[in-house]
Tab-separated table of C-alpha atoms in Angstrom:
chain	number	residue	atom	x	y	z
U	1	UNK	CA	163.376	117.785	143.756
U	2	UNK	CA	161.774	120.129	146.325
U	3	UNK	CA	160.873	118.749	149.636
U	4	UNK	CA	162.595	115.465	149.233
U	5	UNK	CA	161.920	114.494	152.835
U	6	UNK	CA	158.476	115.579	152.956
U	7	UNK	CA	156.342	113.253	155.498
U	8	UNK	CA	159.112	111.474	156.578
U	9	UNK	CA	161.371	111.581	159.691
U	10	UNK	CA	164.367	110.113	157.868
U	11	UNK	CA	167.188	112.453	156.556
U	12	UNK	CA	169.766	110.871	154.386
U	13	UNK	CA	172.392	113.410	154.837
U	14	UNK	CA	172.343	112.534	158.654
U	15	UNK	CA	173.262	108.646	158.347
U	16	UNK	CA	176.469	107.803	159.588
U	17	UNK	CA	177.097	105.733	156.118
U	18	UNK	CA	176.005	106.066	152.696
U	19	UNK	CA	172.014	106.166	152.506
U	20	UNK	CA	172.221	104.154	149.156
U	21	UNK	CA	172.588	100.864	151.260
U	22	UNK	CA	169.278	101.810	152.948
U	23	UNK	CA	167.798	102.091	149.460
U	24	UNK	CA	169.071	98.839	148.359
U	25	UNK	CA	167.247	97.099	151.316
U	26	UNK	CA	163.964	98.850	151.077
U	27	UNK	CA	164.035	98.950	147.256
U	28	UNK	CA	164.877	94.960	147.090
U	29	UNK	CA	161.956	94.648	149.650
U	30	UNK	CA	159.679	96.789	147.402
U	31	UNK	CA	160.496	94.409	144.549
U	32	UNK	CA	159.359	91.617	146.649
U	33	UNK	CA	156.293	93.573	147.832
U	34	UNK	CA	155.215	93.372	143.959
U	35	UNK	CA	154.893	89.561	144.078
U	36	UNK	CA	151.186	89.520	144.709
U	37	UNK	CA	150.912	91.621	141.028
U	38	UNK	CA	153.717	88.749	139.514
U	39	UNK	CA	152.609	85.826	137.713
U	40	UNK	CA	154.089	83.696	140.718
U	41	UNK	CA	151.694	85.417	143.063
U	42	UNK	CA	148.679	84.920	141.064
U	43	UNK	CA	149.340	81.308	139.708
U	44	UNK	CA	148.953	79.739	143.062
U	45	UNK	CA	145.254	81.260	143.074
U	46	UNK	CA	144.224	80.086	139.468
U	47	UNK	CA	142.651	76.787	140.523
U	48	UNK	CA	140.694	77.740	143.506
U	49	UNK	CA	139.593	81.308	142.111
U	50	UNK	CA	138.356	80.269	138.632
U	51	UNK	CA	136.316	77.286	140.248
U	52	UNK	CA	135.016	79.584	142.729
U	53	UNK	CA	133.903	81.970	140.001
U	54	UNK	CA	132.543	79.326	137.685
U	55	UNK	CA	135.280	80.106	135.000
U	56	UNK	CA	137.011	77.855	132.789
U	57	UNK	CA	140.831	77.702	132.380
U	58	UNK	CA	140.764	79.344	128.990
U	59	UNK	CA	138.086	82.433	130.169
U	60	UNK	CA	140.383	82.716	133.375
U	61	UNK	CA	143.538	83.015	131.317
U	62	UNK	CA	141.866	85.394	128.867
U	63	UNK	CA	140.866	87.609	131.806
U	64	UNK	CA	144.440	87.696	132.971
U	65	UNK	CA	145.481	88.607	129.371
U	66	UNK	CA	142.977	91.150	128.922
U	67	UNK	CA	143.912	92.699	132.114
U	68	UNK	CA	147.446	92.771	131.703
U	69	UNK	CA	147.301	94.095	128.283
U	70	UNK	CA	145.344	97.063	129.577
U	71	UNK	CA	148.041	97.334	132.050
U	72	UNK	CA	150.687	97.408	129.341
U	73	UNK	CA	149.166	100.722	127.678
U	74	UNK	CA	149.864	102.716	131.021
U	75	UNK	CA	152.867	101.424	132.378
U	76	UNK	CA	155.131	103.291	129.721
U	77	UNK	CA	153.297	106.576	130.899
U	78	UNK	CA	154.239	105.387	134.364
U	79	UNK	CA	158.127	105.600	133.431
U	80	UNK	CA	157.609	109.216	132.440
U	81	UNK	CA	155.950	110.089	135.608
U	82	UNK	CA	158.737	108.381	137.384
U	83	UNK	CA	161.401	110.853	135.741
U	84	UNK	CA	159.120	113.719	136.791
U	85	UNK	CA	158.117	112.767	140.314
U	86	UNK	CA	160.752	110.057	141.380
U	87	UNK	CA	160.462	106.742	142.878
U	88	UNK	CA	159.028	107.808	146.429
U	89	UNK	CA	155.674	108.844	145.439
U	90	UNK	CA	155.190	106.461	142.460
U	91	UNK	CA	156.094	103.609	144.930
U	92	UNK	CA	153.940	104.802	147.703
U	93	UNK	CA	150.781	105.108	145.370
U	94	UNK	CA	151.406	101.677	143.513
U	95	UNK	CA	151.786	99.861	146.907
U	96	UNK	CA	148.577	101.417	148.113
U	97	UNK	CA	146.404	100.854	145.156
U	98	UNK	CA	147.967	97.446	145.086
U	99	UNK	CA	146.681	96.744	148.402
U	100	UNK	CA	143.186	97.906	147.405
U	101	UNK	CA	142.915	95.820	144.346
U	102	UNK	CA	143.834	92.664	146.150
U	103	UNK	CA	141.264	93.728	148.931
U	104	UNK	CA	138.908	93.829	146.212
U	105	UNK	CA	140.181	90.456	144.694
U	106	UNK	CA	139.509	88.865	148.220
U	107	UNK	CA	135.849	89.871	147.621
U	108	UNK	CA	135.450	88.906	144.016
U	109	UNK	CA	132.988	86.194	144.355
U	110	UNK	CA	130.616	88.439	146.519
U	111	UNK	CA	131.125	91.321	144.009
U	112	UNK	CA	130.463	88.697	141.008
U	113	UNK	CA	127.046	87.482	142.883
U	114	UNK	CA	125.907	91.024	143.847
U	115	UNK	CA	126.463	92.310	140.270
U	116	UNK	CA	124.716	89.815	138.870
U	117	UNK	CA	121.874	90.238	141.269
U	118	UNK	CA	121.563	93.923	140.213
U	119	UNK	CA	121.700	93.358	136.806
U	120	UNK	CA	119.259	90.067	136.862
U	121	UNK	CA	121.731	88.076	134.782
U	122	UNK	CA	123.563	84.710	135.416
U	123	UNK	CA	126.290	85.029	132.831
U	124	UNK	CA	130.014	84.099	132.835
U	125	UNK	CA	130.622	87.492	131.561
U	126	UNK	CA	130.294	89.099	134.854
U	127	UNK	CA	132.935	87.435	136.770
U	128	UNK	CA	135.028	87.534	133.363
U	129	UNK	CA	134.887	91.127	133.212
U	130	UNK	CA	135.502	91.633	136.916
U	131	UNK	CA	138.577	89.499	137.026
U	132	UNK	CA	139.898	91.229	133.996
U	133	UNK	CA	139.519	94.673	135.634
U	134	UNK	CA	141.095	93.426	138.959
U	135	UNK	CA	144.027	91.757	136.912
U	136	UNK	CA	144.445	95.014	135.410
U	137	UNK	CA	144.952	96.925	138.724
U	138	UNK	CA	147.210	94.199	140.049
U	139	UNK	CA	149.336	93.665	137.128
U	140	UNK	CA	149.662	97.491	136.545
U	141	UNK	CA	150.506	98.457	140.040
U	142	UNK	CA	152.435	95.307	141.041
U	143	UNK	CA	154.287	93.795	138.095
U	144	UNK	CA	154.662	97.171	136.401
U	145	UNK	CA	154.965	100.540	138.519
U	146	UNK	CA	156.170	98.972	141.911
U	147	UNK	CA	158.775	96.834	140.419
U	148	UNK	CA	160.152	99.397	137.956
U	149	UNK	CA	160.313	102.268	140.473
U	150	UNK	CA	162.037	100.078	143.242
U	151	UNK	CA	164.561	98.913	140.880
U	152	UNK	CA	165.402	102.116	139.116
U	153	UNK	CA	165.503	103.708	142.619
U	154	UNK	CA	168.380	101.325	143.470
U	155	UNK	CA	170.260	102.195	140.082
U	156	UNK	CA	169.915	105.703	140.731
U	157	UNK	CA	171.739	105.577	143.916
U	158	UNK	CA	174.830	103.523	142.309
U	159	UNK	CA	176.891	104.040	139.367
U	160	UNK	CA	180.506	102.179	139.652
U	161	UNK	CA	179.179	99.565	142.006
U	162	UNK	CA	175.721	99.223	140.148
U	163	UNK	CA	176.582	95.393	139.309
U	164	UNK	CA	177.545	94.403	142.709
U	165	UNK	CA	174.669	96.095	144.524
U	166	UNK	CA	172.386	94.715	142.016
U	167	UNK	CA	174.065	91.113	142.806
U	168	UNK	CA	172.784	91.504	146.314
U	169	UNK	CA	169.413	92.593	145.555
U	170	UNK	CA	169.169	89.888	142.999
U	171	UNK	CA	169.713	87.095	145.341
U	172	UNK	CA	167.150	88.697	148.036
U	173	UNK	CA	164.686	88.737	144.880
U	174	UNK	CA	165.273	85.521	143.541
U	175	UNK	CA	164.753	83.668	146.911
U	176	UNK	CA	161.664	85.581	147.517
U	177	UNK	CA	160.344	85.004	144.178
U	178	UNK	CA	161.233	81.269	144.194
U	179	UNK	CA	159.720	80.694	147.791
U	180	UNK	CA	156.465	82.779	146.998
U	181	UNK	CA	154.414	80.111	145.589
U	182	UNK	CA	155.051	77.762	148.504
U	183	UNK	CA	154.183	80.381	150.962
U	184	UNK	CA	151.161	81.656	149.110
U	185	UNK	CA	150.056	77.917	148.613
U	186	UNK	CA	150.432	77.363	152.408
U	187	UNK	CA	148.380	80.614	153.168
U	188	UNK	CA	145.527	79.271	150.659
U	189	UNK	CA	145.609	75.783	152.413
U	190	UNK	CA	145.611	77.451	155.966
U	191	UNK	CA	143.230	80.304	155.389
U	192	UNK	CA	141.612	80.072	151.983
U	193	UNK	CA	142.099	82.034	149.098
U	194	UNK	CA	139.929	84.932	150.011
U	195	UNK	CA	141.791	85.433	153.320
U	196	UNK	CA	145.168	85.014	151.876
U	197	UNK	CA	144.450	87.769	149.445
U	198	UNK	CA	143.143	89.973	152.343
U	199	UNK	CA	146.401	89.253	154.430
U	200	UNK	CA	148.819	90.235	151.377
U	201	UNK	CA	146.494	93.474	150.950
U	202	UNK	CA	147.429	94.301	154.793
U	203	UNK	CA	150.963	93.641	154.452
U	204	UNK	CA	151.092	95.998	151.373
U	205	UNK	CA	149.393	98.961	153.288
U	206	UNK	CA	151.986	98.785	155.920
U	207	UNK	CA	154.722	98.651	153.477
U	208	UNK	CA	153.240	101.948	151.706
U	209	UNK	CA	153.910	103.599	155.228
U	210	UNK	CA	157.694	102.224	154.848
U	211	UNK	CA	157.833	103.688	151.132
U	212	UNK	CA	157.213	107.180	152.426
U	213	UNK	CA	159.583	106.991	155.136
U	214	UNK	CA	162.590	105.214	153.425
U	215	UNK	CA	162.407	105.921	149.722
U	216	UNK	CA	164.591	108.346	148.308
U	217	UNK	CA	164.613	109.471	144.588
U	218	UNK	CA	168.392	109.977	143.922
U	219	UNK	CA	171.459	111.006	145.983
U	220	UNK	CA	171.748	114.259	144.168
U	221	UNK	CA	168.668	115.379	146.116
U	222	UNK	CA	170.670	115.501	149.263
U	223	UNK	CA	173.886	116.797	147.659
U	224	UNK	CA	175.332	113.174	147.704
U	225	UNK	CA	176.968	111.383	144.952
U	226	UNK	CA	176.331	107.921	143.486
U	227	UNK	CA	178.299	105.127	145.428
U	228	UNK	CA	178.669	107.512	148.363
U	229	UNK	CA	181.771	109.440	146.656
U	230	UNK	CA	182.966	112.455	148.416
U	231	UNK	CA	182.785	116.004	146.727
U	232	UNK	CA	186.538	116.781	145.783
U	233	UNK	CA	188.173	118.230	142.823
U	234	UNK	CA	189.760	115.020	141.801
U	235	UNK	CA	186.851	112.993	142.070
U	236	UNK	CA	184.735	115.476	140.158
U	237	UNK	CA	187.375	115.531	137.228
U	238	UNK	CA	187.411	111.767	137.201
U	239	UNK	CA	183.547	111.622	137.415
U	240	UNK	CA	183.548	114.219	134.507
U	241	UNK	CA	185.839	112.178	132.289
U	242	UNK	CA	183.331	109.078	132.710
U	243	UNK	CA	180.249	110.969	131.947
U	244	UNK	CA	177.950	108.950	130.054
U	245	UNK	CA	175.601	110.099	127.208
U	246	UNK	CA	171.941	110.270	128.465
U	247	UNK	CA	169.726	108.977	125.691
U	248	UNK	CA	166.179	110.185	125.582
U	249	UNK	CA	163.674	107.360	124.967
U	250	UNK	CA	163.468	108.306	121.100
U	251	UNK	CA	167.211	108.091	120.920
U	252	UNK	CA	167.329	104.685	122.567
U	253	UNK	CA	164.556	103.325	120.238
U	254	UNK	CA	166.711	104.089	117.354
U	255	UNK	CA	169.342	101.661	118.467
U	256	UNK	CA	169.393	97.775	117.673
U	257	UNK	CA	170.313	97.290	121.547
U	258	UNK	CA	167.346	98.602	122.669
U	259	UNK	CA	165.181	96.225	120.654
U	260	UNK	CA	167.102	93.103	120.894
U	261	UNK	CA	167.630	93.237	124.381
U	262	UNK	CA	164.065	94.492	124.954
U	263	UNK	CA	162.676	91.667	123.028
U	264	UNK	CA	164.793	89.002	124.819
U	265	UNK	CA	163.501	90.259	127.982
U	266	UNK	CA	160.113	89.980	126.978
U	267	UNK	CA	160.693	86.411	125.550
U	268	UNK	CA	161.729	85.609	129.382
U	269	UNK	CA	158.526	87.452	130.383
U	270	UNK	CA	156.334	85.312	128.128
U	271	UNK	CA	158.086	81.937	128.673
U	272	UNK	CA	158.189	82.192	132.383
U	273	UNK	CA	154.717	83.508	132.852
U	274	UNK	CA	152.907	80.853	130.512
U	275	UNK	CA	155.098	78.352	132.592
U	276	UNK	CA	154.172	79.530	136.048
U	277	UNK	CA	150.625	80.081	135.560
U	278	UNK	CA	150.129	76.704	134.269
U	279	UNK	CA	152.999	74.825	135.894
U	280	UNK	CA	150.522	72.520	137.849
U	281	UNK	CA	148.719	71.639	134.770
U	282	UNK	CA	151.636	71.441	132.670
U	283	UNK	CA	153.239	68.890	134.857
U	284	UNK	CA	150.223	66.886	135.646
U	285	UNK	CA	149.683	66.613	132.004
U	286	UNK	CA	152.726	64.509	132.390
U	287	UNK	CA	151.802	62.568	135.562
U	288	UNK	CA	153.368	64.709	137.979
U	289	UNK	CA	152.037	66.014	141.190
U	290	UNK	CA	151.222	69.337	142.352
U	291	UNK	CA	153.714	69.278	144.975
U	292	UNK	CA	156.451	68.159	142.080
U	293	UNK	CA	155.285	70.915	140.084
U	294	UNK	CA	155.771	73.829	142.435
U	295	UNK	CA	158.817	72.131	143.745
U	296	UNK	CA	160.692	73.021	140.363
U	297	UNK	CA	160.880	76.617	141.207
U	298	UNK	CA	163.286	75.913	144.198
U	299	UNK	CA	166.501	74.668	141.747
U	300	UNK	CA	165.377	77.157	139.358
U	301	UNK	CA	165.951	79.693	141.995
U	302	UNK	CA	169.187	78.191	143.024
U	303	UNK	CA	170.700	78.392	139.441
U	304	UNK	CA	169.297	81.996	138.737
U	305	UNK	CA	170.747	83.179	142.068
U	306	UNK	CA	174.103	81.596	141.170
U	307	UNK	CA	173.996	83.061	137.468
U	308	UNK	CA	172.805	86.582	138.647
U	309	UNK	CA	175.535	87.093	141.293
U	310	UNK	CA	178.224	86.212	138.853
U	311	UNK	CA	176.617	88.266	136.115
U	312	UNK	CA	176.202	91.208	138.392
U	313	UNK	CA	179.750	91.065	139.892
U	314	UNK	CA	181.066	90.762	136.353
U	315	UNK	CA	178.674	93.300	134.641
U	316	UNK	CA	181.087	95.937	135.526
U	317	UNK	CA	184.041	94.472	133.426
U	318	UNK	CA	182.256	92.516	130.377
U	319	UNK	CA	180.430	93.398	127.285
U	320	UNK	CA	176.629	93.031	128.404
U	321	UNK	CA	176.008	91.420	124.716
U	322	UNK	CA	177.669	88.398	125.880
U	323	UNK	CA	174.647	88.201	128.329
U	324	UNK	CA	172.301	88.648	125.664
U	325	UNK	CA	173.811	85.464	123.749
U	326	UNK	CA	173.714	83.416	126.728
U	327	UNK	CA	170.123	84.299	127.633
U	328	UNK	CA	169.218	83.304	123.972
U	329	UNK	CA	171.051	80.121	124.104
U	330	UNK	CA	169.047	79.288	127.736
U	331	UNK	CA	165.700	80.076	125.888
U	332	UNK	CA	166.327	77.521	123.357
U	333	UNK	CA	167.139	74.959	125.977
U	334	UNK	CA	164.103	75.863	128.094
U	335	UNK	CA	161.927	75.546	124.919
U	336	UNK	CA	163.476	71.918	124.161
U	337	UNK	CA	163.127	70.949	127.941
U	338	UNK	CA	159.453	72.024	127.702
U	339	UNK	CA	159.076	70.267	124.495
U	340	UNK	CA	160.331	66.919	125.610
U	341	UNK	CA	159.122	67.233	129.077
U	342	UNK	CA	157.801	63.599	129.005
U	343	UNK	CA	161.320	62.706	129.064
U	344	UNK	CA	163.159	62.526	132.420
U	345	UNK	CA	166.199	64.588	131.180
U	346	UNK	CA	164.075	67.110	129.879
U	347	UNK	CA	162.975	68.058	133.164
U	348	UNK	CA	166.552	69.383	133.930
U	349	UNK	CA	167.025	71.066	130.607
U	350	UNK	CA	163.924	73.046	131.482
U	351	UNK	CA	165.108	73.717	135.143
U	352	UNK	CA	168.528	74.764	133.686
U	353	UNK	CA	167.363	76.959	130.881
U	354	UNK	CA	164.930	78.783	133.092
U	355	UNK	CA	167.533	79.251	135.900
U	356	UNK	CA	170.127	80.861	133.479
U	357	UNK	CA	167.675	82.927	131.650
U	358	UNK	CA	165.837	84.134	134.673
U	359	UNK	CA	169.384	84.832	136.502
U	360	UNK	CA	170.600	86.930	133.521
U	361	UNK	CA	167.245	88.690	133.255
U	362	UNK	CA	167.808	90.173	136.752
U	363	UNK	CA	171.129	91.223	135.652
U	364	UNK	CA	170.250	92.963	132.224
U	365	UNK	CA	167.122	94.210	133.159
U	366	UNK	CA	168.311	96.458	135.906
U	367	UNK	CA	172.018	97.081	135.049
U	368	UNK	CA	172.096	97.074	131.262
U	369	UNK	CA	169.473	100.022	130.793
U	370	UNK	CA	171.543	102.598	132.862
U	371	UNK	CA	174.936	101.331	131.585
U	372	UNK	CA	173.936	101.732	127.802
U	373	UNK	CA	171.565	104.544	128.037
U	374	UNK	CA	172.338	106.624	131.035
U	375	UNK	CA	170.173	107.679	134.244
U	376	UNK	CA	168.250	110.845	133.200
U	377	UNK	CA	165.818	109.277	131.225
U	378	UNK	CA	165.812	105.954	132.901
U	379	UNK	CA	162.041	105.646	133.893
U	380	UNK	CA	161.005	106.501	130.188
U	381	UNK	CA	163.229	103.842	128.838
U	382	UNK	CA	162.769	101.166	131.528
U	383	UNK	CA	158.834	102.155	131.326
U	384	UNK	CA	158.754	101.378	127.459
U	385	UNK	CA	160.438	97.788	128.015
U	386	UNK	CA	158.312	97.159	130.927
U	387	UNK	CA	155.483	97.513	128.436
U	388	UNK	CA	157.126	94.960	126.376
U	389	UNK	CA	157.176	92.658	129.144
U	390	UNK	CA	153.750	93.252	130.526
U	391	UNK	CA	152.374	92.588	126.755
U	392	UNK	CA	154.339	89.275	126.890
U	393	UNK	CA	153.266	88.315	130.150
U	394	UNK	CA	149.800	89.070	129.228
U	395	UNK	CA	149.511	87.037	126.010
U	396	UNK	CA	151.325	84.011	127.469
U	397	UNK	CA	148.789	82.336	129.603
U	398	UNK	CA	146.218	82.163	127.046
U	399	UNK	CA	148.588	80.978	124.241
U	400	UNK	CA	149.853	78.198	126.660
U	401	UNK	CA	146.224	77.256	127.551
U	402	UNK	CA	144.939	77.144	123.952
U	403	UNK	CA	148.019	75.006	123.042
U	404	UNK	CA	146.718	72.679	125.572
U	405	UNK	CA	143.044	72.805	125.115
U	406	UNK	CA	143.003	72.911	121.504
U	407	UNK	CA	146.160	71.483	120.130
U	408	UNK	CA	146.411	68.833	122.894
U	409	UNK	CA	149.747	69.596	124.304
U	410	UNK	CA	151.646	72.477	126.205
U	411	UNK	CA	154.715	71.122	124.074
U	412	UNK	CA	153.389	72.945	120.843
U	413	UNK	CA	154.188	76.367	122.317
U	414	UNK	CA	157.952	75.382	121.842
U	415	UNK	CA	157.359	75.845	117.941
U	416	UNK	CA	156.588	79.355	118.394
U	417	UNK	CA	159.317	80.279	121.168
U	418	UNK	CA	162.029	78.540	119.185
U	419	UNK	CA	161.136	80.346	115.970
U	420	UNK	CA	161.063	83.666	117.905
U	421	UNK	CA	164.252	83.089	119.630
U	422	UNK	CA	166.097	81.989	116.346
U	423	UNK	CA	165.258	85.578	115.079
U	424	UNK	CA	166.676	87.098	117.822
U	425	UNK	CA	169.895	85.329	117.812
U	426	UNK	CA	170.170	86.446	114.066
U	427	UNK	CA	169.481	89.971	115.000
U	428	UNK	CA	171.648	90.020	118.236
U	429	UNK	CA	174.814	89.328	116.010
U	430	UNK	CA	175.501	93.107	115.350
U	431	UNK	CA	174.499	94.395	118.878
U	432	UNK	CA	176.609	97.239	120.118
U	433	UNK	CA	176.811	99.539	123.220
U	434	UNK	CA	175.460	102.767	122.310
U	435	UNK	CA	177.941	104.491	124.397
U	436	UNK	CA	180.676	103.411	122.313
U	437	UNK	CA	179.134	105.065	119.138
């Protein structure tokens, strides 16, 4: 790439140590910066925002679904742009526009009232359409592009140590995501939901400057090697022997591994999104308090961090299809936990299932794709997978909501999730590493 240091005072070639470790730090912060566009960052706003806009739970969930589905149509294209322009510029613009979207979210009531006055109507459709568009923006730039570009950038700078490096990143991200609902809830209780969104927007504007200064696309742009390897004949020969095949998106889609792993990750996105979006309502339906509901994220995160750390460290040595089997078993456990939530032990089943699945999700979604399909077309491949995740997260809140409002209980969603997981368990039996074909 031409001018990889443009607009920045930082030169990776002049660092006294391998610049990939700086990439690890800022890339992990980049994933954390996407939290306002993630379900954990939106869910705490659900009740106060829908009440302020005069929307029902189903209407608010449907707006979230429509906005997220719209973003799914574009996020795969963002992966192609990642391969073309690199993480630096893609992440910068995603952080900047995410900040702008949050700024508009903070003024959503004012915007809704003014639009209604201009159009001379007082219909729920105005705040519904407005929130659908705003959800599209924060989901596309936050959950989709900023997450994908930050995570992929870290993977581009490491190869042999990819699992170990992702273990460090996963710990940071898991701690941040688990504490986010508590922190955002504190902001809302202290400053109100409008000011809270505004504060998050200002933080993202500041981070966009950090991105342009510290994000770098790949080590080869600076005549460096992944993992900080030195240029010498022996190292080059060894690297050549270990060269992996770089699959195109079309070639990747022709493998069973792409679909089974992608759909398993999509299930995690579906279940965790639906659960997180309605977590307060889910637990209140079983006579738990709001504080008890939010407190569930702490033990889930502890389990997720433990599993992801162990999984990342071992990922360079074990077959990743083992992770797939464990993820599916954890999904079945979480589904059973949700179904029997009224029973005390079921809470622990739900926590363990979510924790294990989330922990391995962090491993597989970052490490498996470059390990199975190479780095050259990583953006296009992960962008396509991200569209699966976005679609799954889009439909989850509405399906969870309708199970509660129409069928009378959130537990009914377990029939759907269990059926889907059984299908994946059967399909996963013949999954192989495409590099071994």
